Structure formats: C-alpha cells, structure tokens
Amino acid sequence: MAPGAVSGKSKVTIVGSGNWGSVAAKLIASNTFKLHSFHDQVRMWVFEETLPSGEKLSDVINRTNENVKYLPGIKLGKNVIADPDLENAVKDAKMLVFVTPHQFMDGICKKLVGKVNTDVEAISLIKGMKIALEKLSEATVGYRENKDIAETWVQLFTTPYFIVTAVQDVEGIELCGTLKNVVAIAAGLVDGLEMGNNTKAAIMRIGLKEMKALSKLLFSSVKDSTFFESCGVADLITTCLGGRNRKVAEAFAKSGGKRSFDDLEAEMLQGQKLQGVLTAKEVYEVLSHRGWLELFPLFATVHEISIGHLPSSAIVKYSEHKPKSSLVCKL
Ligand SMILES: NC(=O)C1=CN([C@@H]2O[C@H](COP(=O)(O)OP(=O)(O)OC[C@H]3O[C@@H](n4cnc5c(N)ncnc54)[C@H](O)[C@@H]3O)[C@@H](O)[C@H]2O)C=CC1
Ligand SMILES: O=C(CO)COP(=O)(O)O
C-alpha cells in the first residue's frame, strides 16, 4: 500500500493557504470527513509568517481553526492541520492540491523534487469564486484521459453549494483561469475611468474573444465549449464584477497612474496577491516572441498601461490599432 493511502484512505495535502487556498481546505475537509475513501485529516502547507500579535500564522490556524489573515471569520474544519514544513506536509499525501500564487510555484516545485510519493495525483486549482460563505458557486476540473481520476477530484470538492464539473480540456481550462485575470485588469481600468457598464461589457466581450483566440492558437486541442463552462464566461464575469484585479486596477486608474500596481497591491490586499499584472507581462512576452502583439490589442494594452507606457485611457482606444490579419476574427 502506498504511504499516502493509509488503511486504503487517500490523504490530501493542500499546498497553499491564502484566500482561495483556505476556502479549498474548508471544502475538502468537509468532504474527507464524510467520505470513507479519504483520510479525515487534511494537511495545509502554510507559508509561515509572524502576525502583528507576535504569533506564527500556522499556530494561530491550528489553535483557532481559522486563517485569521487570509480568510478571517470562517472556520476551516477541525480536521485541517496547518503545517509550515513543506516536506512534512506532502510526505504522506496521495492527493496534492496546488493553490499558491503562480509566481511561487517554481520554488515550491524545486523543493518537492523527490519528496512526494511516486503515485501521487495532483490538481492545480482554477479560478473564480468567493464561496467561503457557502453561497452557490461552481468550478471546473480539467482532465486529459482518465475520467475516473477526474471524478475522484470532483467528489473531493463537490458540496451542495459548490458544483464541480469535469471537462476534458486541461489547456483550455488553465488558459481561461490565467487569461481572465488580464481582462479583469482591463475591466477595473474602465471602472476607474468611470466609463459605465456598456463600455465594461464591451471590454469583457473583447477580452473573452482574445482569451479564446490565444488559447486556440497556443493549443489547437482547446474546445470552444470550454469557454461556456464555469471556468470560462462565468469566471470572467465574476472577476470583472468583483475581483481583486478589478479593484486594484480601478484604484490605479483613479490615481491617474501615479500609484504603481505594486504599491496598491500591498496597501489594498494586505498580503493577498494580484495575478493579472504579472500574467499580462507574461502574455506580452509570449505575444512579442511569436509576433502576435497586433492580434491581441487588449492583452498588449493592459501590459503597456501597467508598466506606465500608456495612460489608463488607452484601454478604450486600443481598438484603433488595427490587427494585421483577420486571424483573431477567424478564430
Ligand atoms: N481568491 C480567489 O478567488 C481565487 C484564487 N485562485 C488562485 O489561487 C492561487 C492562490 O490564491 P489565494 O489562495 O487567493 O492567495 P492569496 O493571494 O490570498 O494569498 C497569497 C498567498 O501567498 C503566500 N505567499 C507569500 N509569499 C510567498 C512565498 N514567497 N512563497 C510561497 N507563498 C507565499 C501567502 O502566505 C498567501 O498564502 C492563485 O494562483 C490564484 O490565482 C483561484 C481561484 C479563486
Ligand atoms: O482567480 C483569481 C486570482 O487569480 C481571483 O482573482 P480576482 O480576485 O481578481 O477575481
């Protein structure tokens, strides 16, 4: 029997403990407690930090059963164990749930080499829900070939208020979750410029079109139908209406570009991380490398605004840059 399957039960470890990581821990812990195929206890790796009280965050989570910094006011479940030691947190796991801001993943993966079970299964969480208050939400699990494994993950996450669907399109789902954060920055800029709902809806539509076009250019296997799943249009709507990327971009535009995204992130999010600005830079690099910049004016403009090369108002002027080919329209 594999070490992670003590008494035949799969042990789950969550790698990450921010806002969404803590929500995931709560969801999963409620299921592992009820379902016989999973070990009750869920380990959650915590990037350790010292709170203003002088206590360690992991100690406080274990004492109060609450992530007081990243998800205050919500009980995680007594079977969630916070562990600041990454190696120890993963060593017996049969199922790993990765949920840290993506800029930290390289370092984490390097530390995990040779430390996890050889038959471990892993999932990277997709985006777009505020569900800790148990309001109805959805998510999509992507899989390649093995639908049975996908269904195990669906079982682990599903609750009466959290509907999870398995979709055979890993790349499409990953790219939806990644690219929507860039569109959310654009939507926030429109809010900061006080341009109203029609303009915002137009930006969201164009953003969705660029999301689909870029995903399909990068991976021909990406399915159109994925954009109508929760990970596609639903996630895009929620992030553009109420997310952190939107909120900080709004403040950036309101400051007339005088405040940087880094400053605003630190001030407004108190340790939580923005993904949209870094993603816009990474997308820009890909577009630039492949000679596709003019095919994706919204994505390119978001990056140029975020680094101060263009004013926020450029977000509604970018359509004057005419794409060189009709490739985007064809897609
Ligand atoms: N909050 C949301 O609604 C959703 C977030 N996501 C994704 O989940 C991932 C994690 O997001 P959240 O849990 O919201 O995190 P968060 O933004 O709330 O918190 C940041 C996390 O990064 C950790 N951290 C800071 N410095 C670190 C370092 N050097 N190394 C490792 N960790 C470090 C902090 O301890 C904290 O746990 C992101 O990729 C995000 O895109 C996905 C779906 C929904
Ligand atoms: O998916 C998320 C982070 O990548 C959530 O971001 P928002 O809070 O901007 O919606």
mmCIF file of C-alpha atoms and ligand atoms in Angstrom:
data_model
loop_
_atom_site.group_PDB
_atom_site.id
_atom_site.type_symbol
_atom_site.label_atom_id
_atom_site.label_comp_id
_atom_site.label_asym_id
_atom_site.label_seq_id
_atom_site.Cartn_x
_atom_site.Cartn_y
_atom_site.Cartn_z
ATOM 1 C CA MET A 1 0.000 0.000 0.000
ATOM 2 C CA ALA A 2 1.328 3.461 -0.868
ATOM 3 C CA PRO A 3 2.197 5.606 2.180
ATOM 4 C CA GLY A 4 -0.445 8.184 1.243
ATOM 5 C CA ALA A 5 -3.178 5.573 1.240
ATOM 6 C CA VAL A 6 -3.089 4.691 4.941
ATOM 7 C CA SER A 7 -5.712 1.990 5.604
ATOM 8 C CA GLY A 8 -6.737 2.397 1.952
ATOM 9 C CA LYS A 9 -7.752 6.005 2.539
ATOM 10 C CA SER A 10 -6.252 8.791 0.416
ATOM 11 C CA LYS A 11 -4.500 11.565 2.322
ATOM 12 C CA VAL A 12 -4.940 15.047 0.903
ATOM 13 C CA THR A 13 -2.480 17.936 1.268
ATOM 14 C CA ILE A 14 -3.157 21.474 0.182
ATOM 15 C CA VAL A 15 -0.067 23.364 -0.927
ATOM 16 C CA GLY A 16 -1.008 26.952 -0.185
ATOM 17 C CA SER A 17 -3.088 28.772 2.407
ATOM 18 C CA GLY A 18 -4.091 32.152 1.025
ATOM 19 C CA ASN A 19 -7.679 33.248 0.487
ATOM 20 C CA TRP A 20 -8.651 30.605 -2.047
ATOM 21 C CA GLY A 21 -6.313 28.012 -0.557
ATOM 22 C CA SER A 22 -8.156 28.329 2.741
ATOM 23 C CA VAL A 23 -11.551 28.075 1.047
ATOM 24 C CA ALA A 24 -10.341 24.930 -0.707
ATOM 25 C CA ALA A 25 -9.198 23.498 2.633
ATOM 26 C CA LYS A 26 -12.631 24.113 4.141
ATOM 27 C CA LEU A 27 -14.452 22.492 1.211
ATOM 28 C CA ILE A 28 -12.177 19.479 1.043
ATOM 29 C CA ALA A 29 -12.108 18.942 4.793
ATOM 30 C CA SER A 30 -15.901 18.828 4.904
ATOM 31 C CA ASN A 31 -15.805 16.039 2.318
ATOM 32 C CA THR A 32 -12.881 13.992 3.654
ATOM 33 C CA PHE A 33 -14.711 13.894 6.974
ATOM 34 C CA LYS A 34 -17.782 12.359 5.338
ATOM 35 C CA LEU A 35 -16.362 10.181 2.544
ATOM 36 C CA HIS A 36 -14.799 6.864 3.509
ATOM 37 C CA SER A 37 -12.281 6.775 0.667
ATOM 38 C CA PHE A 38 -10.386 9.788 2.066
ATOM 39 C CA HIS A 39 -8.370 10.161 5.246
ATOM 40 C CA ASP A 40 -10.202 12.581 7.574
ATOM 41 C CA GLN A 41 -7.250 14.835 8.201
ATOM 42 C CA VAL A 42 -6.303 17.449 5.577
ATOM 43 C CA ARG A 43 -2.856 18.982 5.832
ATOM 44 C CA MET A 44 -2.437 22.566 4.601
ATOM 45 C CA TRP A 45 1.043 23.887 3.919
ATOM 46 C CA VAL A 46 1.370 27.439 5.235
ATOM 47 C CA PHE A 47 3.978 29.889 4.017
ATOM 48 C CA GLU A 48 4.890 30.890 7.553
ATOM 49 C CA GLU A 49 4.642 34.432 8.711
ATOM 50 C CA THR A 50 4.554 36.258 12.020
ATOM 51 C CA LEU A 51 1.341 38.114 12.780
ATOM 52 C CA PRO A 52 1.284 41.581 14.443
ATOM 53 C CA SER A 53 0.451 39.756 17.714
ATOM 54 C CA GLY A 54 3.862 38.049 17.505
ATOM 55 C CA GLU A 55 2.290 34.609 16.952
ATOM 56 C CA LYS A 56 3.047 32.353 13.984
ATOM 57 C CA LEU A 57 0.203 32.137 11.466
ATOM 58 C CA SER A 58 0.271 28.316 11.438
ATOM 59 C CA ASP A 59 -0.009 28.208 15.257
ATOM 60 C CA VAL A 60 -3.000 30.530 15.178
ATOM 61 C CA ILE A 61 -4.720 28.478 12.454
ATOM 62 C CA ASN A 62 -4.227 25.310 14.484
ATOM 63 C CA ARG A 63 -5.419 26.973 17.694
ATOM 64 C CA THR A 64 -8.452 28.815 16.290
ATOM 65 C CA ASN A 65 -9.213 26.682 13.248
ATOM 66 C CA GLU A 66 -9.333 29.885 11.248
ATOM 67 C CA ASN A 67 -6.934 31.535 8.789
ATOM 68 C CA VAL A 68 -7.146 34.889 10.535
ATOM 69 C CA LYS A 69 -5.038 36.652 7.926
ATOM 70 C CA TYR A 70 -6.341 35.341 4.604
ATOM 71 C CA LEU A 71 -9.859 34.110 5.390
ATOM 72 C CA PRO A 72 -10.906 35.710 8.678
ATOM 73 C CA GLY A 73 -14.222 34.800 10.244
ATOM 74 C CA ILE A 74 -14.532 31.379 8.587
ATOM 75 C CA LYS A 75 -13.922 28.089 10.412
ATOM 76 C CA LEU A 76 -11.934 25.687 8.267
ATOM 77 C CA GLY A 77 -12.936 22.440 9.959
ATOM 78 C CA LYS A 78 -11.139 20.850 12.907
ATOM 79 C CA ASN A 79 -9.582 18.272 10.596
ATOM 80 C CA VAL A 80 -7.485 20.914 8.792
ATOM 81 C CA ILE A 81 -3.911 20.888 10.105
ATOM 82 C CA ALA A 82 -1.699 23.861 9.216
ATOM 83 C CA ASP A 83 1.902 22.804 8.596
ATOM 84 C CA PRO A 84 4.709 25.298 7.833
ATOM 85 C CA ASP A 85 7.104 22.471 6.806
ATOM 86 C CA LEU A 86 6.503 21.805 3.101
ATOM 87 C CA GLU A 87 8.344 18.484 3.016
ATOM 88 C CA ASN A 88 6.479 17.184 6.029
ATOM 89 C CA ALA A 89 3.162 18.443 4.693
ATOM 90 C CA VAL A 90 3.427 16.450 1.451
ATOM 91 C CA LYS A 91 5.278 13.348 2.563
ATOM 92 C CA ASP A 92 2.292 11.046 3.084
ATOM 93 C CA ALA A 93 -0.073 12.644 0.610
ATOM 94 C CA LYS A 94 -1.781 10.674 -2.122
ATOM 95 C CA MET A 95 -3.542 13.762 -3.461
ATOM 96 C CA LEU A 96 -1.943 17.210 -3.746
ATOM 97 C CA VAL A 97 -3.898 20.396 -4.302
ATOM 98 C CA PHE A 98 -1.710 23.257 -5.539
ATOM 99 C CA VAL A 99 -3.104 26.674 -4.730
ATOM 100 C CA THR A 100 -0.430 29.323 -4.330
ATOM 101 C CA PRO A 101 0.092 32.477 -6.385
ATOM 102 C CA HIS A 102 1.792 31.259 -9.535
ATOM 103 C CA GLN A 103 4.976 33.282 -9.051
ATOM 104 C CA PHE A 104 5.911 30.995 -6.134
ATOM 105 C CA MET A 105 5.331 27.696 -7.902
ATOM 106 C CA ASP A 106 8.832 27.284 -9.381
ATOM 107 C CA GLY A 107 10.453 27.472 -5.950
ATOM 108 C CA ILE A 108 7.876 25.153 -4.410
ATOM 109 C CA CYS A 109 8.230 22.548 -7.163
ATOM 110 C CA LYS A 110 12.015 22.552 -6.812
ATOM 111 C CA LYS A 111 11.658 21.836 -3.097
ATOM 112 C CA LEU A 112 9.250 18.997 -3.837
ATOM 113 C CA VAL A 113 11.514 17.069 -6.208
ATOM 114 C CA GLY A 114 11.983 13.576 -4.765
ATOM 115 C CA LYS A 115 9.811 14.383 -1.739
ATOM 116 C CA VAL A 116 6.399 13.229 -2.918
ATOM 117 C CA ASN A 117 5.034 9.730 -3.429
ATOM 118 C CA THR A 118 5.612 8.394 -6.913
ATOM 119 C CA ASP A 119 1.923 7.621 -7.411
ATOM 120 C CA VAL A 120 0.669 10.962 -6.123
ATOM 121 C CA GLU A 121 -2.132 12.681 -8.015
ATOM 122 C CA ALA A 122 -2.185 16.464 -8.211
ATOM 123 C CA ILE A 123 -4.538 19.230 -9.203
ATOM 124 C CA SER A 124 -3.933 22.907 -9.822
ATOM 125 C CA LEU A 125 -6.932 24.994 -8.817
ATOM 126 C CA ILE A 126 -8.748 27.051 -11.362
ATOM 127 C CA LYS A 127 -10.100 30.493 -10.689
ATOM 128 C CA GLY A 128 -13.128 32.493 -9.950
ATOM 129 C CA MET A 129 -15.259 32.016 -6.888
ATOM 130 C CA LYS A 130 -15.902 33.514 -3.475
ATOM 131 C CA ILE A 131 -17.546 30.646 -1.790
ATOM 132 C CA ALA A 132 -16.427 30.524 1.799
ATOM 133 C CA LEU A 133 -19.826 31.921 2.847
ATOM 134 C CA GLU A 134 -21.428 28.835 1.291
ATOM 135 C CA LYS A 135 -23.208 30.714 -1.485
ATOM 136 C CA LEU A 136 -23.811 28.702 -4.629
ATOM 137 C CA SER A 137 -20.701 28.539 -6.820
ATOM 138 C CA GLU A 138 -19.147 26.363 -9.490
ATOM 139 C CA ALA A 139 -15.792 25.089 -10.660
ATOM 140 C CA THR A 140 -14.349 23.027 -13.470
ATOM 141 C CA VAL A 141 -11.875 20.167 -13.155
ATOM 142 C CA GLY A 142 -9.798 19.566 -16.278
ATOM 143 C CA TYR A 143 -8.535 16.116 -17.246
ATOM 144 C CA ARG A 144 -6.706 14.519 -20.154
ATOM 145 C CA GLU A 145 -7.578 10.808 -20.472
ATOM 146 C CA ASN A 146 -8.592 9.313 -17.159
ATOM 147 C CA LYS A 147 -12.132 10.313 -16.304
ATOM 148 C CA ASP A 148 -12.097 8.133 -13.153
ATOM 149 C CA ILE A 149 -9.297 10.231 -11.628
ATOM 150 C CA ALA A 150 -11.152 13.399 -12.591
ATOM 151 C CA GLU A 151 -14.277 12.083 -10.876
ATOM 152 C CA THR A 152 -12.312 11.439 -7.663
ATOM 153 C CA TRP A 153 -11.316 15.112 -7.650
ATOM 154 C CA VAL A 154 -14.899 16.128 -8.387
ATOM 155 C CA GLN A 155 -16.003 14.043 -5.398
ATOM 156 C CA LEU A 156 -13.385 15.690 -3.187
ATOM 157 C CA PHE A 157 -14.560 19.242 -3.986
ATOM 158 C CA THR A 158 -18.314 18.915 -4.535
ATOM 159 C CA THR A 159 -20.698 20.139 -1.846
ATOM 160 C CA PRO A 160 -24.373 21.103 -2.082
ATOM 161 C CA TYR A 161 -23.277 24.727 -2.590
ATOM 162 C CA PHE A 162 -20.254 24.044 -4.812
ATOM 163 C CA ILE A 163 -20.970 22.395 -8.161
ATOM 164 C CA VAL A 164 -17.967 20.848 -9.858
ATOM 165 C CA THR A 165 -17.835 19.569 -13.437
ATOM 166 C CA ALA A 166 -15.096 17.521 -15.117
ATOM 167 C CA VAL A 167 -14.124 18.681 -18.598
ATOM 168 C CA GLN A 168 -11.628 17.023 -20.926
ATOM 169 C CA ASP A 169 -9.640 20.130 -21.835
ATOM 170 C CA VAL A 170 -6.769 20.830 -19.433
ATOM 171 C CA GLU A 171 -5.155 23.519 -21.567
ATOM 172 C CA GLY A 172 -8.421 25.359 -22.239
ATOM 173 C CA ILE A 173 -9.316 25.436 -18.554
ATOM 174 C CA GLU A 174 -5.837 26.553 -17.461
ATOM 175 C CA LEU A 175 -5.795 29.325 -20.033
ATOM 176 C CA CYS A 176 -9.288 30.538 -19.126
ATOM 177 C CA GLY A 177 -8.242 30.872 -15.486
ATOM 178 C CA THR A 178 -4.993 32.569 -16.385
ATOM 179 C CA LEU A 179 -6.126 34.993 -19.081
ATOM 180 C CA LYS A 180 -9.293 36.187 -17.393
ATOM 181 C CA ASN A 181 -7.154 37.980 -14.825
ATOM 182 C CA VAL A 182 -5.759 40.211 -17.587
ATOM 183 C CA VAL A 183 -9.284 41.035 -18.743
ATOM 184 C CA ALA A 184 -10.193 41.805 -15.109
ATOM 185 C CA ILE A 185 -7.450 44.446 -15.040
ATOM 186 C CA ALA A 186 -8.940 45.996 -18.180
ATOM 187 C CA ALA A 187 -12.406 45.975 -16.594
ATOM 188 C CA GLY A 188 -11.036 47.641 -13.450
ATOM 189 C CA LEU A 189 -9.404 50.375 -15.529
ATOM 190 C CA VAL A 190 -12.776 51.067 -17.168
ATOM 191 C CA ASP A 191 -14.363 51.303 -13.713
ATOM 192 C CA GLY A 192 -11.626 53.680 -12.539
ATOM 193 C CA LEU A 193 -12.230 55.864 -15.581
ATOM 194 C CA GLU A 194 -15.978 55.807 -14.773
ATOM 195 C CA MET A 195 -16.904 54.809 -18.293
ATOM 196 C CA GLY A 196 -20.018 52.849 -17.379
ATOM 197 C CA ASN A 197 -21.469 49.409 -17.945
ATOM 198 C CA ASN A 198 -21.718 49.426 -21.733
ATOM 199 C CA THR A 199 -18.005 50.081 -22.100
ATOM 200 C CA LYS A 200 -17.200 47.490 -19.468
ATOM 201 C CA ALA A 201 -19.366 44.895 -21.202
ATOM 202 C CA ALA A 202 -17.591 45.653 -24.485
ATOM 203 C CA ILE A 203 -14.196 45.185 -22.833
ATOM 204 C CA MET A 204 -15.338 41.878 -21.328
ATOM 205 C CA ARG A 205 -16.612 40.640 -24.684
ATOM 206 C CA ILE A 206 -13.408 41.611 -26.488
ATOM 207 C CA GLY A 207 -11.392 40.103 -23.659
ATOM 208 C CA LEU A 208 -13.263 36.810 -23.923
ATOM 209 C CA LYS A 209 -12.645 36.796 -27.659
ATOM 210 C CA GLU A 210 -8.914 37.323 -27.125
ATOM 211 C CA MET A 211 -8.892 34.620 -24.430
ATOM 212 C CA LYS A 212 -10.412 32.138 -26.852
ATOM 213 C CA ALA A 213 -8.252 33.171 -29.797
ATOM 214 C CA LEU A 214 -4.978 32.977 -27.883
ATOM 215 C CA SER A 215 -5.875 29.679 -26.224
ATOM 216 C CA LYS A 216 -6.662 28.114 -29.589
ATOM 217 C CA LEU A 217 -3.549 29.496 -31.220
ATOM 218 C CA LEU A 218 -1.406 28.052 -28.437
ATOM 219 C CA PHE A 219 -3.232 24.689 -28.276
ATOM 220 C CA SER A 220 -5.330 23.535 -31.214
ATOM 221 C CA SER A 221 -6.978 20.991 -28.892
ATOM 222 C CA VAL A 222 -8.772 23.726 -26.921
ATOM 223 C CA LYS A 223 -12.546 23.360 -27.236
ATOM 224 C CA ASP A 224 -14.991 26.200 -27.869
ATOM 225 C CA SER A 225 -17.385 24.689 -25.341
ATOM 226 C CA THR A 226 -14.845 25.196 -22.519
ATOM 227 C CA PHE A 227 -15.451 28.948 -22.715
ATOM 228 C CA PHE A 228 -19.091 28.326 -21.750
ATOM 229 C CA GLU A 229 -18.143 26.313 -18.660
ATOM 230 C CA SER A 230 -17.792 27.854 -15.223
ATOM 231 C CA CYS A 231 -14.057 28.356 -15.849
ATOM 232 C CA GLY A 232 -14.826 30.491 -18.914
ATOM 233 C CA VAL A 233 -17.536 33.075 -19.162
ATOM 234 C CA ALA A 234 -18.789 32.664 -15.563
ATOM 235 C CA ASP A 235 -15.341 33.176 -14.057
ATOM 236 C CA LEU A 236 -14.759 36.128 -16.344
ATOM 237 C CA ILE A 237 -17.988 37.802 -15.229
ATOM 238 C CA THR A 238 -17.351 37.304 -11.513
ATOM 239 C CA THR A 239 -13.758 38.524 -11.683
ATOM 240 C CA CYS A 240 -14.677 41.606 -13.741
ATOM 241 C CA LEU A 241 -17.514 42.494 -11.392
ATOM 242 C CA GLY A 242 -15.974 41.877 -8.003
ATOM 243 C CA GLY A 243 -12.408 40.591 -8.014
ATOM 244 C CA ARG A 244 -9.129 41.814 -6.595
ATOM 245 C CA ASN A 245 -7.572 42.500 -10.002
ATOM 246 C CA ARG A 246 -10.553 44.683 -10.890
ATOM 247 C CA LYS A 247 -10.415 46.525 -7.582
ATOM 248 C CA VAL A 248 -6.711 47.375 -7.735
ATOM 249 C CA ALA A 249 -6.890 48.342 -11.424
ATOM 250 C CA GLU A 250 -9.755 50.700 -10.604
ATOM 251 C CA ALA A 251 -7.600 52.384 -7.936
ATOM 252 C CA PHE A 252 -4.667 52.551 -10.380
ATOM 253 C CA ALA A 253 -6.793 54.379 -12.973
ATOM 254 C CA LYS A 254 -8.280 56.673 -10.326
ATOM 255 C CA SER A 255 -4.759 57.657 -9.233
ATOM 256 C CA GLY A 256 -4.040 58.744 -12.815
ATOM 257 C CA GLY A 257 -1.259 56.158 -12.933
ATOM 258 C CA LYS A 258 0.612 57.960 -10.107
ATOM 259 C CA ARG A 259 0.437 54.917 -7.820
ATOM 260 C CA SER A 260 2.071 51.691 -9.009
ATOM 261 C CA PHE A 261 0.248 48.365 -9.044
ATOM 262 C CA ASP A 262 2.816 47.013 -6.569
ATOM 263 C CA ASP A 263 2.084 49.779 -4.050
ATOM 264 C CA LEU A 264 -1.647 49.445 -4.442
ATOM 265 C CA GLU A 265 -1.487 45.662 -4.129
ATOM 266 C CA ALA A 266 0.433 45.903 -0.860
ATOM 267 C CA GLU A 267 -1.872 48.595 0.536
ATOM 268 C CA MET A 268 -5.227 47.236 -0.593
ATOM 269 C CA LEU A 269 -4.770 43.465 -0.429
ATOM 270 C CA GLN A 270 -2.751 43.109 2.788
ATOM 271 C CA GLY A 271 -0.694 40.110 1.683
ATOM 272 C CA GLN A 272 -3.052 38.672 -0.912
ATOM 273 C CA LYS A 273 -1.587 38.665 -4.403
ATOM 274 C CA LEU A 274 -2.677 40.062 -7.756
ATOM 275 C CA GLN A 275 -2.189 37.705 -10.660
ATOM 276 C CA GLY A 276 -3.376 39.889 -13.550
ATOM 277 C CA VAL A 277 -0.439 42.297 -13.803
ATOM 278 C CA LEU A 278 2.216 39.591 -13.790
ATOM 279 C CA THR A 279 0.141 37.490 -16.184
ATOM 280 C CA ALA A 280 -0.224 40.459 -18.565
ATOM 281 C CA LYS A 281 3.578 40.732 -18.629
ATOM 282 C CA GLU A 282 3.981 37.010 -19.287
ATOM 283 C CA VAL A 283 1.315 37.084 -22.015
ATOM 284 C CA TYR A 284 3.001 40.122 -23.576
ATOM 285 C CA GLU A 285 6.295 38.227 -23.718
ATOM 286 C CA VAL A 286 4.629 35.294 -25.479
ATOM 287 C CA LEU A 287 2.852 37.580 -27.952
ATOM 288 C CA SER A 288 6.004 39.513 -28.620
ATOM 289 C CA HIS A 289 8.089 36.362 -29.093
ATOM 290 C CA ARG A 290 5.583 34.902 -31.559
ATOM 291 C CA GLY A 291 4.936 38.141 -33.440
ATOM 292 C CA TRP A 292 1.275 38.203 -32.357
ATOM 293 C CA LEU A 293 1.145 41.529 -30.495
ATOM 294 C CA GLU A 294 -1.125 43.197 -33.011
ATOM 295 C CA LEU A 295 -3.555 40.287 -32.930
ATOM 296 C CA PHE A 296 -4.221 40.820 -29.227
ATOM 297 C CA PRO A 297 -4.522 44.565 -28.682
ATOM 298 C CA LEU A 298 -6.408 44.300 -25.396
ATOM 299 C CA PHE A 299 -3.875 41.976 -23.757
ATOM 300 C CA ALA A 300 -0.957 44.048 -25.076
ATOM 301 C CA THR A 301 -2.510 47.333 -23.953
ATOM 302 C CA VAL A 302 -3.131 46.098 -20.408
ATOM 303 C CA HIS A 303 0.571 45.349 -20.015
ATOM 304 C CA GLU A 304 1.665 48.664 -21.507
ATOM 305 C CA ILE A 305 -0.656 50.535 -19.153
ATOM 306 C CA SER A 306 0.519 48.551 -16.134
ATOM 307 C CA ILE A 307 4.161 49.487 -16.748
ATOM 308 C CA GLY A 308 3.321 53.142 -17.360
ATOM 309 C CA HIS A 309 3.999 53.219 -21.103
ATOM 310 C CA LEU A 310 0.388 54.128 -21.869
ATOM 311 C CA PRO A 311 -2.232 56.009 -19.843
ATOM 312 C CA SER A 312 -5.204 54.086 -18.436
ATOM 313 C CA SER A 313 -7.465 55.688 -21.054
ATOM 314 C CA ALA A 314 -5.635 53.671 -23.740
ATOM 315 C CA ILE A 315 -7.759 50.698 -22.679
ATOM 316 C CA VAL A 316 -10.658 52.085 -24.702
ATOM 317 C CA LYS A 317 -8.525 53.344 -27.565
ATOM 318 C CA TYR A 318 -6.643 50.176 -28.353
ATOM 319 C CA SER A 319 -9.203 49.109 -30.952
ATOM 320 C CA GLU A 320 -7.796 51.844 -33.166
ATOM 321 C CA HIS A 321 -4.703 49.608 -33.565
ATOM 322 C CA LYS A 322 -5.781 47.535 -36.495
ATOM 323 C CA PRO A 323 -4.831 43.847 -36.375
ATOM 324 C CA LYS A 324 -2.549 42.942 -39.297
ATOM 325 C CA SER A 325 -4.528 39.861 -40.210
ATOM 326 C CA SER A 326 -8.032 38.619 -39.647
ATOM 327 C CA LEU A 327 -6.781 35.604 -37.733
ATOM 328 C CA VAL A 328 -8.484 36.608 -34.475
ATOM 329 C CA CYS A 329 -11.815 37.048 -36.237
ATOM 330 C CA LYS A 330 -11.478 33.661 -37.925
ATOM 331 C CA LEU A 331 -10.885 32.001 -34.591
HETATM 332 N N1 LIG B 1 -9.060 34.079 -4.323
HETATM 333 C C1 LIG B 1 -9.754 33.569 -5.324
HETATM 334 O O1 LIG B 1 -10.953 33.850 -5.524
HETATM 335 C C2 LIG B 1 -9.123 32.566 -6.218
HETATM 336 C C3 LIG B 1 -7.739 32.401 -6.357
HETATM 337 N N2 LIG B 1 -7.247 31.458 -7.214
HETATM 338 C C4 LIG B 1 -5.832 31.196 -7.410
HETATM 339 O O2 LIG B 1 -5.328 30.505 -6.286
HETATM 340 C C5 LIG B 1 -3.950 30.836 -6.098
HETATM 341 C C6 LIG B 1 -3.741 31.275 -4.678
HETATM 342 O O3 LIG B 1 -4.550 32.390 -4.415
HETATM 343 P P1 LIG B 1 -5.047 32.727 -2.969
HETATM 344 O O4 LIG B 1 -5.237 31.475 -2.167
HETATM 345 O O5 LIG B 1 -6.224 33.614 -3.143
HETATM 346 O O6 LIG B 1 -3.775 33.501 -2.353
HETATM 347 P P2 LIG B 1 -3.739 34.984 -1.710
HETATM 348 O O7 LIG B 1 -3.451 35.973 -2.777
HETATM 349 O O8 LIG B 1 -4.947 35.188 -0.854
HETATM 350 O O9 LIG B 1 -2.537 34.900 -0.705
HETATM 351 C C7 LIG B 1 -1.189 34.936 -1.068
HETATM 352 C C8 LIG B 1 -0.550 33.679 -0.532
HETATM 353 O O10 LIG B 1 0.817 33.657 -0.964
HETATM 354 C C9 LIG B 1 1.608 33.245 0.150
HETATM 355 N N3 LIG B 1 2.973 33.675 -0.060
HETATM 356 C C10 LIG B 1 3.504 34.912 0.090
HETATM 357 N N4 LIG B 1 4.810 34.871 -0.198
HETATM 358 C C11 LIG B 1 5.106 33.595 -0.535
HETATM 359 C C12 LIG B 1 6.298 32.927 -0.944
HETATM 360 N N5 LIG B 1 7.455 33.579 -1.067
HETATM 361 N N6 LIG B 1 6.229 31.605 -1.233
HETATM 362 C C13 LIG B 1 5.065 30.936 -1.146
HETATM 363 N N7 LIG B 1 3.909 31.509 -0.756
HETATM 364 C C14 LIG B 1 3.924 32.832 -0.472
HETATM 365 C C15 LIG B 1 0.934 33.870 1.333
HETATM 366 O O11 LIG B 1 1.330 33.246 2.527
HETATM 367 C C16 LIG B 1 -0.525 33.589 0.998
HETATM 368 O O12 LIG B 1 -0.875 32.286 1.393
HETATM 369 C C17 LIG B 1 -3.613 31.906 -7.118
HETATM 370 O O13 LIG B 1 -2.962 31.287 -8.199
HETATM 371 C C18 LIG B 1 -4.965 32.424 -7.548
HETATM 372 O O14 LIG B 1 -4.929 32.844 -8.871
HETATM 373 C C19 LIG B 1 -8.097 30.648 -7.836
HETATM 374 C C20 LIG B 1 -9.423 30.753 -7.723
HETATM 375 C C21 LIG B 1 -10.042 31.721 -6.911
HETATM 376 O O1 LIG B 2 -8.685 33.937 -9.809
HETATM 377 C C1 LIG B 2 -8.242 34.754 -9.093
HETATM 378 C C2 LIG B 2 -6.821 35.033 -8.957
HETATM 379 O O2 LIG B 2 -6.128 34.508 -9.970
HETATM 380 C C3 LIG B 2 -9.105 35.647 -8.377
HETATM 381 O O3 LIG B 2 -8.771 36.915 -8.790
HETATM 382 P P1 LIG B 2 -9.794 38.074 -8.580
HETATM 383 O O4 LIG B 2 -9.937 38.250 -7.112
HETATM 384 O O5 LIG B 2 -9.218 39.252 -9.281
HETATM 385 O O6 LIG B 2 -11.087 37.620 -9.216
#
